[in-house]
């Protein structure tokens, strides 16, 4: 196959379990366990791992050790280590910790915006106005998440035009990538297609990342439809860990192991060692079970 042909068959998978997976764990996970988990995932060959969040520890206590995690992990050169940043204070800490990339996060609905980030959609976007240029001036690419692109746990169904408006604003503010979050795993594959139709001219499938949760068991079908319409970048979580503490009913991100299988079956490659991901997923599940039985 030509180099162009191989590139056309390449799908990017970002591993988000250390952030989206662990943020929802009620049992405190030791920093050393997080570090070993991330190191195992990096060894599987992910192009990007979302390692942690520089958010308020009052809001997400589990990730209060973000700086310690970043300091202790190995940093193999092929992997980008990114982290969530909600405000200037988070950016200061992320820069200090030498993250490779940041992710800001907004929502398509007012209810989720207030529940997750204590501000209206516009107020949260305004926080990014100086933060994004600062990150970019420091050489960091910026991912822009939009949560609740299909349905909100507070406000209900979401129209694609609400997502479109937030995407336009994030792009104006200078994000490098739009990441569309089906926060509570409500999407059907038809919803995914309708979402991208509604984003036409603003976010092309091939220029976006899709972040699926698997509440209804439909995430793999959604990913297959997304692949068919041109999406080439997905987030996933080893062991299917995940959820959002401010979105009841967001129990698990799409499992990386399953997503890699479906991408490979569709004839695409990722460069990621699926066996190594399976072992990392089994290992963290066992660690979490051990920690939770020790805490009762
Ligand atoms: P706030 O309460 O309005 O902020 O929260 P504040 O400025 O009033 O500060 C409150 C306290 O937090 C203060 O401490 C600040 O110093 C501290 P105190 O004076 O009370 O001791 N603080 C910070 N500490 C460390 N790092 C910071 C920081 N900022 C303030 N960066 C805020 C506003 C945005 C900070 C808060 O709402 C927050 O941290 N929210 C994050 C919630 C979160 O992480 N949710 C999960 C991630 S999003 C998600 O999972 C969805 C996604 O997966 C996609 C999808 O599935 O849809 C990405
Ligand atoms: Mg999520």
mmCIF file of N, CA, C and O in Angstrom, residues 98-168:
data_model
loop_
_atom_site.group_PDB
_atom_site.id
_atom_site.type_symbol
_atom_site.label_atom_id
_atom_site.label_comp_id
_atom_site.label_asym_id
_atom_site.label_seq_id
_atom_site.Cartn_x
_atom_site.Cartn_y
_atom_site.Cartn_z
ATOM 1 N N UNK A 98 4.482 20.615 32.795
ATOM 2 C CA UNK A 98 5.012 20.308 31.465
ATOM 3 C C UNK A 98 4.107 19.329 30.691
ATOM 4 O O UNK A 98 4.577 18.366 30.120
ATOM 5 N N UNK A 99 2.789 19.588 30.699
ATOM 6 C CA UNK A 99 1.917 18.774 29.850
ATOM 7 C C UNK A 99 2.233 19.093 28.382
ATOM 8 O O UNK A 99 2.757 20.158 28.069
ATOM 9 N N UNK A 100 1.897 18.150 27.501
ATOM 10 C CA UNK A 100 2.170 18.352 26.073
ATOM 11 C C UNK A 100 1.028 19.055 25.357
ATOM 12 O O UNK A 100 1.199 19.583 24.247
ATOM 13 N N UNK A 101 -0.160 19.010 25.962
ATOM 14 C CA UNK A 101 -1.366 19.502 25.278
ATOM 15 C C UNK A 101 -2.417 19.724 26.356
ATOM 16 O O UNK A 101 -2.418 19.002 27.360
ATOM 17 N N UNK A 102 -3.305 20.688 26.162
ATOM 18 C CA UNK A 102 -4.398 20.854 27.131
ATOM 19 C C UNK A 102 -5.745 20.633 26.444
ATOM 20 O O UNK A 102 -5.863 20.728 25.213
ATOM 21 N N UNK A 103 -6.736 20.357 27.272
ATOM 22 C CA UNK A 103 -8.115 20.267 26.792
ATOM 23 C C UNK A 103 -8.979 21.184 27.635
ATOM 24 O O UNK A 103 -8.984 21.066 28.870
ATOM 25 N N UNK A 104 -9.659 22.124 26.970
ATOM 26 C CA UNK A 104 -10.661 22.930 27.669
ATOM 27 C C UNK A 104 -12.012 22.248 27.446
ATOM 28 O O UNK A 104 -12.174 21.479 26.505
ATOM 29 N N UNK A 105 -12.968 22.520 28.337
ATOM 30 C CA UNK A 105 -14.239 21.812 28.183
ATOM 31 C C UNK A 105 -15.423 22.736 28.429
ATOM 32 O O UNK A 105 -15.497 23.432 29.428
ATOM 33 N N UNK A 106 -16.313 22.726 27.444
ATOM 34 C CA UNK A 106 -17.555 23.499 27.498
ATOM 35 C C UNK A 106 -18.705 22.509 27.277
ATOM 36 O O UNK A 106 -18.470 21.322 27.043
ATOM 37 N N UNK A 107 -19.922 23.011 27.338
ATOM 38 C CA UNK A 107 -21.083 22.132 27.144
ATOM 39 C C UNK A 107 -22.039 22.766 26.149
ATOM 40 O O UNK A 107 -22.046 23.986 25.969
ATOM 41 N N UNK A 108 -22.855 21.909 25.532
ATOM 42 C CA UNK A 108 -23.861 22.414 24.597
ATOM 43 C C UNK A 108 -25.125 22.863 25.320
ATOM 44 O O UNK A 108 -26.024 23.434 24.701
ATOM 45 N N UNK A 109 -25.213 22.575 26.624
ATOM 46 C CA UNK A 109 -26.430 22.929 27.365
ATOM 47 C C UNK A 109 -26.087 23.756 28.600
ATOM 48 O O UNK A 109 -25.033 23.577 29.210
ATOM 49 N N UNK A 110 -27.021 24.627 28.979
ATOM 50 C CA UNK A 110 -26.811 25.477 30.155
ATOM 51 C C UNK A 110 -26.804 24.649 31.443
ATOM 52 O O UNK A 110 -25.998 24.890 32.346
ATOM 53 N N UNK A 111 -27.688 23.642 31.501
ATOM 54 C CA UNK A 111 -27.777 22.848 32.741
ATOM 55 C C UNK A 111 -26.457 22.154 33.052
ATOM 56 O O UNK A 111 -25.959 22.199 34.184
ATOM 57 N N UNK A 112 -25.869 21.525 32.029
ATOM 58 C CA UNK A 112 -24.626 20.792 32.273
ATOM 59 C C UNK A 112 -23.469 21.756 32.501
ATOM 60 O O UNK A 112 -22.576 21.489 33.313
ATOM 61 N N UNK A 113 -23.483 22.870 31.800
ATOM 62 C CA UNK A 113 -22.421 23.849 31.975
ATOM 63 C C UNK A 113 -22.359 24.300 33.441
ATOM 64 O O UNK A 113 -21.284 24.351 34.045
ATOM 65 N N UNK A 114 -23.515 24.582 34.010
ATOM 66 C CA UNK A 114 -23.530 25.028 35.405
ATOM 67 C C UNK A 114 -23.156 23.894 36.350
ATOM 68 O O UNK A 114 -22.405 24.086 37.315
ATOM 69 N N UNK A 115 -23.666 22.694 36.080
ATOM 70 C CA UNK A 115 -23.398 21.575 36.992
ATOM 71 C C UNK A 115 -21.929 21.164 36.968
ATOM 72 O O UNK A 115 -21.373 20.752 37.982
ATOM 73 N N UNK A 116 -21.288 21.272 35.821
ATOM 74 C CA UNK A 116 -19.923 20.747 35.666
ATOM 75 C C UNK A 116 -18.858 21.817 35.878
ATOM 76 O O UNK A 116 -17.755 21.500 36.302
ATOM 77 N N UNK A 117 -19.208 23.074 35.566
ATOM 78 C CA UNK A 117 -18.174 24.116 35.592
ATOM 79 C C UNK A 117 -18.638 25.411 36.263
ATOM 80 O O UNK A 117 -17.950 26.425 36.176
ATOM 81 N N UNK A 118 -19.813 25.350 36.897
ATOM 82 C CA UNK A 118 -20.281 26.483 37.699
ATOM 83 C C UNK A 118 -20.358 27.790 36.916
ATOM 84 O O UNK A 118 -19.947 28.844 37.414
ATOM 85 N N UNK A 119 -20.853 27.719 35.701
ATOM 86 C CA UNK A 119 -21.028 28.935 34.906
ATOM 87 C C UNK A 119 -21.903 28.647 33.696
ATOM 88 O O UNK A 119 -22.027 27.490 33.268
ATOM 89 N N UNK A 120 -22.477 29.729 33.145
ATOM 90 C CA UNK A 120 -23.260 29.568 31.911
ATOM 91 C C UNK A 120 -22.310 29.186 30.770
ATOM 92 O O UNK A 120 -21.079 29.325 30.898
ATOM 93 N N UNK A 121 -22.864 28.777 29.645
ATOM 94 C CA UNK A 121 -22.017 28.428 28.484
ATOM 95 C C UNK A 121 -21.142 29.627 28.125
ATOM 96 O O UNK A 121 -19.928 29.496 27.934
ATOM 97 N N UNK A 122 -21.744 30.811 28.044
ATOM 98 C CA UNK A 122 -20.968 31.985 27.627
ATOM 99 C C UNK A 122 -19.907 32.352 28.660
ATOM 100 O O UNK A 122 -18.790 32.741 28.300
ATOM 101 N N UNK A 123 -20.242 32.186 29.936
ATOM 102 C CA UNK A 123 -19.257 32.521 30.978
ATOM 103 C C UNK A 123 -18.071 31.562 30.906
ATOM 104 O O UNK A 123 -16.915 31.970 31.064
ATOM 105 N N UNK A 124 -18.345 30.307 30.639
ATOM 106 C CA UNK A 124 -17.258 29.321 30.555
ATOM 107 C C UNK A 124 -16.403 29.601 29.315
ATOM 108 O O UNK A 124 -15.163 29.589 29.387
ATOM 109 N N UNK A 125 -17.046 29.921 28.197
ATOM 110 C CA UNK A 125 -16.267 30.246 26.989
ATOM 111 C C UNK A 125 -15.412 31.492 27.226
ATOM 112 O O UNK A 125 -14.268 31.570 26.770
ATOM 113 N N UNK A 126 -15.954 32.448 27.982
ATOM 114 C CA UNK A 126 -15.190 33.678 28.255
ATOM 115 C C UNK A 126 -13.923 33.364 29.056
ATOM 116 O O UNK A 126 -12.899 34.038 28.893
ATOM 117 N N UNK A 127 -13.977 32.329 29.908
ATOM 118 C CA UNK A 127 -12.769 31.943 30.664
ATOM 119 C C UNK A 127 -11.645 31.510 29.723
ATOM 120 O O UNK A 127 -10.473 31.578 30.070
ATOM 121 N N UNK A 128 -12.047 31.019 28.544
ATOM 122 C CA UNK A 128 -11.035 30.472 27.627
ATOM 123 C C UNK A 128 -10.380 31.556 26.758
ATOM 124 O O UNK A 128 -9.400 31.294 26.071
ATOM 125 N N UNK A 129 -10.967 32.760 26.765
ATOM 126 C CA UNK A 129 -10.538 33.763 25.781
ATOM 127 C C UNK A 129 -9.070 34.132 25.923
ATOM 128 O O UNK A 129 -8.372 34.328 24.934
ATOM 129 N N UNK A 130 -8.584 34.210 27.144
ATOM 130 C CA UNK A 130 -7.148 34.512 27.284
ATOM 131 C C UNK A 130 -6.341 33.249 27.496
ATOM 132 O O UNK A 130 -5.151 33.184 27.175
ATOM 133 N N UNK A 131 -7.010 32.224 28.025
ATOM 134 C CA UNK A 131 -6.320 30.961 28.331
ATOM 135 C C UNK A 131 -5.804 30.265 27.062
ATOM 136 O O UNK A 131 -4.655 29.817 26.994
ATOM 137 N N UNK A 132 -6.645 30.212 26.032
ATOM 138 C CA UNK A 132 -6.257 29.473 24.817
ATOM 139 C C UNK A 132 -5.052 30.135 24.127
ATOM 140 O O UNK A 132 -4.072 29.449 23.826
ATOM 141 N N UNK A 133 -5.076 31.455 23.913
ATOM 142 C CA UNK A 133 -3.878 32.066 23.307
ATOM 143 C C UNK A 133 -2.624 31.862 24.159
ATOM 144 O O UNK A 133 -1.541 31.663 23.632
ATOM 145 N N UNK A 134 -2.782 31.893 25.479
ATOM 146 C CA UNK A 134 -1.611 31.675 26.349
ATOM 147 C C UNK A 134 -1.054 30.270 26.154
ATOM 148 O O UNK A 134 0.159 30.070 26.075
ATOM 149 N N UNK A 135 -1.936 29.288 26.095
ATOM 150 C CA UNK A 135 -1.482 27.902 25.912
ATOM 151 C C UNK A 135 -0.788 27.760 24.567
ATOM 152 O O UNK A 135 0.291 27.163 24.464
ATOM 153 N N UNK A 136 -1.389 28.357 23.559
ATOM 154 C CA UNK A 136 -0.799 28.217 22.216
ATOM 155 C C UNK A 136 0.528 28.943 22.129
ATOM 156 O O UNK A 136 1.465 28.457 21.494
ATOM 157 N N UNK A 137 0.625 30.092 22.781
ATOM 158 C CA UNK A 137 1.905 30.820 22.780
ATOM 159 C C UNK A 137 2.989 29.996 23.467
ATOM 160 O O UNK A 137 4.173 30.116 23.142
ATOM 161 N N UNK A 138 2.568 29.126 24.407
ATOM 162 C CA UNK A 138 3.545 28.262 25.090
ATOM 163 C C UNK A 138 3.813 26.990 24.279
ATOM 164 O O UNK A 138 4.517 26.099 24.742
ATOM 165 N N UNK A 139 3.208 26.902 23.097
ATOM 166 C CA UNK A 139 3.473 25.764 22.216
ATOM 167 C C UNK A 139 2.570 24.565 22.445
ATOM 168 O O UNK A 139 2.826 23.480 21.918
ATOM 169 N N UNK A 140 1.487 24.746 23.229
ATOM 170 C CA UNK A 140 0.610 23.613 23.517
ATOM 171 C C UNK A 140 -0.605 23.608 22.589
ATOM 172 O O UNK A 140 -1.337 24.600 22.532
ATOM 173 N N UNK A 141 -0.853 22.503 21.892
ATOM 174 C CA UNK A 141 -2.116 22.389 21.168
ATOM 175 C C UNK A 141 -3.285 22.349 22.157
ATOM 176 O O UNK A 141 -3.106 21.951 23.305
ATOM 177 N N UNK A 142 -4.447 22.779 21.685
ATOM 178 C CA UNK A 142 -5.615 22.860 22.565
ATOM 179 C C UNK A 142 -6.781 22.078 21.967
ATOM 180 O O UNK A 142 -7.217 22.340 20.848
ATOM 181 N N UNK A 143 -7.255 21.133 22.746
ATOM 182 C CA UNK A 143 -8.482 20.408 22.393
ATOM 183 C C UNK A 143 -9.648 21.142 23.012
ATOM 184 O O UNK A 143 -9.547 21.617 24.145
ATOM 185 N N UNK A 144 -10.752 21.229 22.289
ATOM 186 C CA UNK A 144 -11.953 21.856 22.844
ATOM 187 C C UNK A 144 -13.079 20.845 22.918
ATOM 188 O O UNK A 144 -13.664 20.470 21.907
ATOM 189 N N UNK A 145 -13.385 20.409 24.124
ATOM 190 C CA UNK A 145 -14.493 19.456 24.309
ATOM 191 C C UNK A 145 -15.821 20.196 24.298
ATOM 192 O O UNK A 145 -15.942 21.297 24.864
ATOM 193 N N UNK A 146 -16.824 19.548 23.731
ATOM 194 C CA UNK A 146 -18.216 19.995 23.917
ATOM 195 C C UNK A 146 -18.976 18.809 24.490
ATOM 196 O O UNK A 146 -19.065 17.749 23.848
ATOM 197 N N UNK A 147 -19.485 18.961 25.689
ATOM 198 C CA UNK A 147 -20.249 17.878 26.318
ATOM 199 C C UNK A 147 -21.718 17.953 25.917
ATOM 200 O O UNK A 147 -22.209 19.005 25.510
ATOM 201 N N UNK A 148 -22.387 16.829 26.106
ATOM 202 C CA UNK A 148 -23.842 16.737 25.898
ATOM 203 C C UNK A 148 -24.227 17.057 24.456
ATOM 204 O O UNK A 148 -25.170 17.820 24.214
ATOM 205 N N UNK A 149 -23.530 16.475 23.504
ATOM 206 C CA UNK A 149 -23.826 16.797 22.103
ATOM 207 C C UNK A 149 -25.091 16.103 21.603
ATOM 208 O O UNK A 149 -25.613 16.464 20.542
ATOM 209 N N UNK A 150 -25.579 15.120 22.355
ATOM 210 C CA UNK A 150 -26.802 14.414 21.946
ATOM 211 C C UNK A 150 -27.917 14.635 22.965
ATOM 212 O O UNK A 150 -29.062 14.909 22.612
ATOM 213 N N UNK A 151 -27.562 14.493 24.225
ATOM 214 C CA UNK A 151 -28.559 14.612 25.289
ATOM 215 C C UNK A 151 -27.857 15.066 26.560
ATOM 216 O O UNK A 151 -26.720 14.689 26.809
ATOM 217 N N UNK A 152 -28.584 15.851 27.348
ATOM 218 C CA UNK A 152 -28.033 16.365 28.608
ATOM 219 C C UNK A 152 -28.776 15.692 29.769
ATOM 220 O O UNK A 152 -29.997 15.546 29.712
ATOM 221 N N UNK A 153 -28.065 15.309 30.822
ATOM 222 C CA UNK A 153 -28.761 14.666 31.948
ATOM 223 C C UNK A 153 -29.679 15.634 32.674
ATOM 224 O O UNK A 153 -30.560 15.209 33.425
ATOM 225 N N UNK A 154 -29.515 16.938 32.426
ATOM 226 C CA UNK A 154 -30.329 17.942 33.125
ATOM 227 C C UNK A 154 -31.360 18.558 32.173
ATOM 228 O O UNK A 154 -32.537 18.634 32.487
ATOM 229 N N UNK A 155 -30.928 18.948 30.969
ATOM 230 C CA UNK A 155 -31.807 19.688 30.055
ATOM 231 C C UNK A 155 -32.485 18.813 28.994
ATOM 232 O O UNK A 155 -33.296 19.321 28.218
ATOM 233 N N UNK A 156 -32.119 17.540 28.911
ATOM 234 C CA UNK A 156 -32.777 16.644 27.946
ATOM 235 C C UNK A 156 -32.138 16.683 26.565
ATOM 236 O O UNK A 156 -30.944 16.969 26.417
ATOM 237 N N UNK A 157 -32.949 16.385 25.506
ATOM 238 C CA UNK A 157 -32.397 16.255 24.150
ATOM 239 C C UNK A 157 -31.728 17.541 23.669
ATOM 240 O O UNK A 157 -32.154 18.642 24.030
ATOM 241 N N UNK A 158 -30.696 17.385 22.849
ATOM 242 C CA UNK A 158 -29.908 18.532 22.377
ATOM 243 C C UNK A 158 -29.959 18.583 20.853
ATOM 244 O O UNK A 158 -29.721 17.574 20.179
ATOM 245 N N UNK A 159 -30.262 19.741 20.321
ATOM 246 C CA UNK A 159 -30.278 19.910 18.859
ATOM 247 C C UNK A 159 -28.862 20.185 18.349
ATOM 248 O O UNK A 159 -28.106 20.923 18.993
ATOM 249 N N UNK A 160 -28.496 19.652 17.173
ATOM 250 C CA UNK A 160 -27.154 19.908 16.636
ATOM 251 C C UNK A 160 -26.821 21.401 16.539
ATOM 252 O O UNK A 160 -25.664 21.782 16.666
ATOM 253 N N UNK A 161 -27.833 22.265 16.355
ATOM 254 C CA UNK A 161 -27.478 23.695 16.220
ATOM 255 C C UNK A 161 -26.896 24.255 17.511
ATOM 256 O O UNK A 161 -26.084 25.194 17.476
ATOM 257 N N UNK A 162 -27.267 23.673 18.664
ATOM 258 C CA UNK A 162 -26.680 24.137 19.936
ATOM 259 C C UNK A 162 -25.205 23.745 19.993
ATOM 260 O O UNK A 162 -24.368 24.510 20.487
ATOM 261 N N UNK A 163 -24.888 22.586 19.456
ATOM 262 C CA UNK A 163 -23.494 22.128 19.423
ATOM 263 C C UNK A 163 -22.702 22.988 18.440
ATOM 264 O O UNK A 163 -21.563 23.403 18.702
ATOM 265 N N UNK A 164 -23.349 23.273 17.330
ATOM 266 C CA UNK A 164 -22.704 24.072 16.279
ATOM 267 C C UNK A 164 -22.280 25.450 16.814
ATOM 268 O O UNK A 164 -21.183 25.921 16.560
ATOM 269 N N UNK A 165 -23.168 26.056 17.600
ATOM 270 C CA UNK A 165 -22.873 27.395 18.124
ATOM 271 C C UNK A 165 -21.633 27.361 19.018
ATOM 272 O O UNK A 165 -20.736 28.199 18.909
ATOM 273 N N UNK A 166 -21.558 26.346 19.885
ATOM 274 C CA UNK A 166 -20.400 26.263 20.801
ATOM 275 C C UNK A 166 -19.133 25.927 20.007
ATOM 276 O O UNK A 166 -18.056 26.476 20.267
ATOM 277 N N UNK A 167 -19.267 25.064 19.000
ATOM 278 C CA UNK A 167 -18.090 24.713 18.174
ATOM 279 C C UNK A 167 -17.558 25.951 17.462
ATOM 280 O O UNK A 167 -16.344 26.178 17.417
ATOM 281 N N UNK A 168 -18.472 26.754 16.920
ATOM 282 C CA UNK A 168 -18.022 27.985 16.221
ATOM 283 C C UNK A 168 -17.239 28.881 17.177
ATOM 284 O O UNK A 168 -16.192 29.409 16.829
#
